């Protein structure tokens, strides 16, 4: 079982920035992003999230998001997608970074989830 | 009873109201949100009417499903997944009904359940759920009136927001109308205006 990371933000540059940061510690972890609306405005897009899930090479996805409505769109994609998506209500940057670093180090999902627990903020 | 024609008309009236009041909706969203509820919803409802005008609508369920997909794909804020979910639930609830026997109340009831699940808000949290809950109960007793809609929308004013962007403001959200409740008010006013449905 391989895992990939999905970063969802209301702003394209935030998603790109988180990717830049976490890719540094996770060269071999599949990471895809969905930032902003379809026309790169502020918000999230079901189409972009779906595409980021499909294009992620991980068999299962660990998803991180910034604000409430990103979660609602993620929930919708989870209901429609064939891929298993694990959604974490944790701080976006710290959560994605922690998961990326631990995946790169070959840690299993229960260990990663234990480390994510204290980062839960929503 | 709902038909393809009067359901489409209902959504056209809603779209007109949202577009006419776009700036007002943005203003309701400014002190307690991110100020884009009107613009977001105007873009979404306009795209929704484009889709509806182009689609081959064979049933009431088709109308709601087409509307839902347009809203979900065009509205980036919370209104997208919320109105999208509400309309998808209406599509599901009307799907297996006989074409000449689709009443509005069971559809609103199904939508409300979808909204509660999608957004995680409960009545009293100062969200659109407050309006949909009141309207659902009012519709159970008989045709909806403008006064009932107004009362439902106004009820959000003294509430302290517990969900959504406004919840970050805590007690400072008291005294403002919830923008999603105002737009939901337009949705139900449009239902009443259509006249033929209830």
Coordinates of N, CA and C in Angstrom, one line a residue, chain B residues 21-95:
Chain B
X21 N -29.5 41.4 -5.9 CA -29.1 41.7 -4.5 C -27.6 41.3 -4.2
X22 N -26.9 41.1 -5.3 CA -25.5 40.7 -5.2 C -24.7 41.5 -4.2
X23 N -24.7 42.8 -4.4 CA -23.9 43.8 -3.5 C -24.4 43.7 -2.1
X24 N -25.7 43.6 -1.9 CA -26.3 43.5 -0.5 C -25.8 42.3 0.2
X25 N -25.8 41.1 -0.6 CA -25.3 39.9 0.0 C -23.8 40.0 0.4
X26 N -23.0 40.6 -0.5 CA -21.6 40.8 -0.2 C -21.5 41.7 1.1
X27 N -22.4 42.7 1.2 CA -22.3 43.5 2.4 C -22.6 42.8 3.7
X28 N -23.7 41.9 3.6 CA -24.0 41.1 4.8 C -22.8 40.2 5.2
X29 N -22.0 39.8 4.2 CA -20.9 38.9 4.4 C -19.6 39.6 4.8
X30 N -19.6 41.0 4.7 CA -18.4 41.7 5.0 C -18.1 41.8 6.5
X31 N -19.0 42.2 7.4 CA -18.6 42.3 8.8 C -18.3 40.9 9.4
X32 N -19.0 39.9 9.0 CA -18.8 38.6 9.7 C -18.3 37.5 8.8
X33 N -17.8 37.8 7.6 CA -17.3 36.8 6.7 C -16.2 37.3 5.8
X34 N -16.2 36.8 4.5 CA -15.1 37.3 3.6 C -15.7 38.1 2.5
X35 N -16.9 38.6 2.6 CA -17.5 39.6 1.7 C -17.7 39.1 0.3
X36 N -17.8 37.8 0.0 CA -18.0 37.4 -1.3 C -19.2 36.5 -1.6
X37 N -20.1 36.4 -0.6 CA -21.2 35.5 -0.7 C -22.1 35.9 -2.0
X38 N -22.3 37.2 -2.2 CA -23.2 37.6 -3.3 C -22.5 37.3 -4.6
X39 N -21.2 37.7 -4.8 CA -20.5 37.5 -6.0 C -20.4 36.0 -6.3
X40 N -20.1 35.2 -5.3 CA -20.0 33.8 -5.5 C -21.3 33.1 -6.0
X41 N -22.3 33.5 -5.3 CA -23.6 32.9 -5.5 C -24.2 33.4 -6.9
X42 N -23.9 34.6 -7.2 CA -24.4 35.2 -8.5 C -23.7 34.4 -9.6
X43 N -22.4 34.2 -9.5 CA -21.7 33.5 -10.5 C -22.2 32.0 -10.6
X44 N -22.5 31.4 -9.5 CA -23.0 30.0 -9.5 C -24.4 29.9 -10.0
X45 N -25.3 30.8 -9.6 CA -26.7 30.7 -10.1 C -26.8 31.1 -11.6
X46 N -25.9 32.0 -12.1 CA -25.9 32.3 -13.5 C -25.5 31.1 -14.3
X47 N -24.4 30.5 -13.8 CA -23.9 29.3 -14.5 C -25.0 28.2 -14.5
X48 N -25.7 28.1 -13.3 CA -26.8 27.1 -13.2 C -27.9 27.3 -14.2
X49 N -28.3 28.6 -14.5 CA -29.3 28.9 -15.5 C -28.8 28.5 -16.9
X50 N -27.5 28.8 -17.1 CA -27.0 28.5 -18.4 C -27.1 27.0 -18.6
X51 N -26.7 26.2 -17.6 CA -26.8 24.7 -17.7 C -28.2 24.3 -17.9
X52 N -29.1 24.9 -17.1 CA -30.5 24.4 -17.2 C -31.1 24.8 -18.6
X53 N -30.7 25.9 -19.1 CA -31.3 26.3 -20.5 C -30.7 25.4 -21.6
X54 N -29.5 24.9 -21.4 CA -28.9 24.0 -22.4 C -29.3 22.5 -22.3
X55 N -29.7 22.1 -21.0 CA -29.9 20.7 -20.8 C -31.2 20.2 -21.3
X56 N -31.3 18.9 -21.5 CA -32.5 18.2 -21.9 C -33.1 17.7 -20.6
X57 N -34.0 18.5 -20.1 CA -34.6 18.2 -18.7 C -35.8 17.3 -18.8
X58 N -35.7 16.1 -18.5 CA -36.9 15.2 -18.6 C -37.7 15.1 -17.3
X59 N -37.1 15.4 -16.2 CA -37.8 15.2 -14.9 C -37.4 16.3 -14.0
X60 N -38.2 16.5 -12.9 CA -37.8 17.4 -11.8 C -36.5 17.1 -11.2
X61 N -36.2 15.8 -11.1 CA -34.9 15.3 -10.6 C -33.8 15.8 -11.5
X62 N -34.0 15.8 -12.8 CA -33.0 16.3 -13.8 C -32.7 17.7 -13.5
X63 N -33.7 18.5 -13.2 CA -33.5 20.0 -13.0 C -32.6 20.2 -11.8
X64 N -32.9 19.5 -10.7 CA -32.1 19.7 -9.4 C -30.7 19.2 -9.6
X65 N -30.6 18.0 -10.3 CA -29.2 17.5 -10.5 C -28.4 18.4 -11.3
X66 N -28.9 18.9 -12.4 CA -28.2 19.9 -13.3 C -27.8 21.1 -12.5
X67 N -28.8 21.6 -11.7 CA -28.6 22.8 -10.9 C -27.4 22.5 -9.9
X68 N -27.5 21.4 -9.3 CA -26.5 21.1 -8.2 C -25.1 21.0 -8.8
X69 N -24.9 20.3 -10.0 CA -23.6 20.2 -10.5 C -23.0 21.5 -10.9
X70 N -23.9 22.4 -11.5 CA -23.4 23.8 -11.9 C -22.9 24.5 -10.6
X71 N -23.7 24.5 -9.6 CA -23.4 25.2 -8.4 C -22.1 24.7 -7.7
X72 N -22.0 23.4 -7.7 CA -20.8 22.7 -7.1 C -19.6 23.1 -7.8
X73 N -19.7 23.2 -9.2 CA -18.4 23.4 -9.9 C -18.1 24.9 -10.0
X74 N -19.1 25.8 -9.8 CA -18.8 27.2 -10.0 C -18.7 28.1 -8.8
X75 N -19.1 27.6 -7.6 CA -19.0 28.4 -6.4 C -17.9 27.9 -5.5
X76 N -16.9 28.7 -5.4 CA -15.7 28.3 -4.6 C -15.9 28.3 -3.1
X77 N -16.8 29.2 -2.6 CA -16.9 29.3 -1.1 C -17.9 28.2 -0.6
X78 N -18.2 28.4 0.7 CA -19.0 27.4 1.4 C -20.4 27.2 0.7
X79 N -20.9 28.3 0.0 CA -22.2 28.2 -0.6 C -22.2 27.1 -1.7
X80 N -21.1 26.8 -2.3 CA -21.0 25.8 -3.4 C -21.4 24.4 -2.9
X81 N -20.6 23.8 -1.9 CA -21.0 22.5 -1.4 C -22.3 22.5 -0.7
X82 N -22.7 23.6 -0.1 CA -24.0 23.6 0.7 C -25.2 23.7 -0.2
X83 N -25.3 24.7 -1.0 CA -26.4 24.7 -2.0 C -26.4 23.5 -2.9
X84 N -25.2 23.1 -3.3 CA -25.0 21.9 -4.2 C -25.6 20.7 -3.5
X85 N -25.2 20.5 -2.2 CA -25.8 19.3 -1.5 C -27.3 19.4 -1.4
X86 N -27.8 20.6 -1.1 CA -29.2 20.7 -0.9 C -29.9 20.3 -2.2
X87 N -29.4 20.8 -3.3 CA -30.1 20.5 -4.6 C -29.9 19.0 -5.0
X88 N -28.7 18.5 -4.7 CA -28.5 17.0 -5.0 C -29.5 16.2 -4.2
X89 N -29.8 16.6 -2.9 CA -30.7 15.8 -2.1 C -32.1 16.0 -2.7
X90 N -32.4 17.1 -3.3 CA -33.8 17.3 -3.9 C -33.9 16.4 -5.1
X91 N -32.7 16.3 -5.8 CA -32.7 15.4 -7.0 C -33.0 14.0 -6.6
X92 N -32.3 13.6 -5.5 CA -32.5 12.2 -5.1 C -34.0 12.0 -4.6
X93 N -34.5 12.9 -3.8 CA -35.8 12.8 -3.2 C -36.9 12.8 -4.2
X94 N -36.7 13.5 -5.4 CA -37.7 13.5 -6.4 C -37.6 12.4 -7.4
X95 N -36.5 11.7 -7.4 CA -36.2 10.8 -8.5 C -37.3 9.6 -8.6

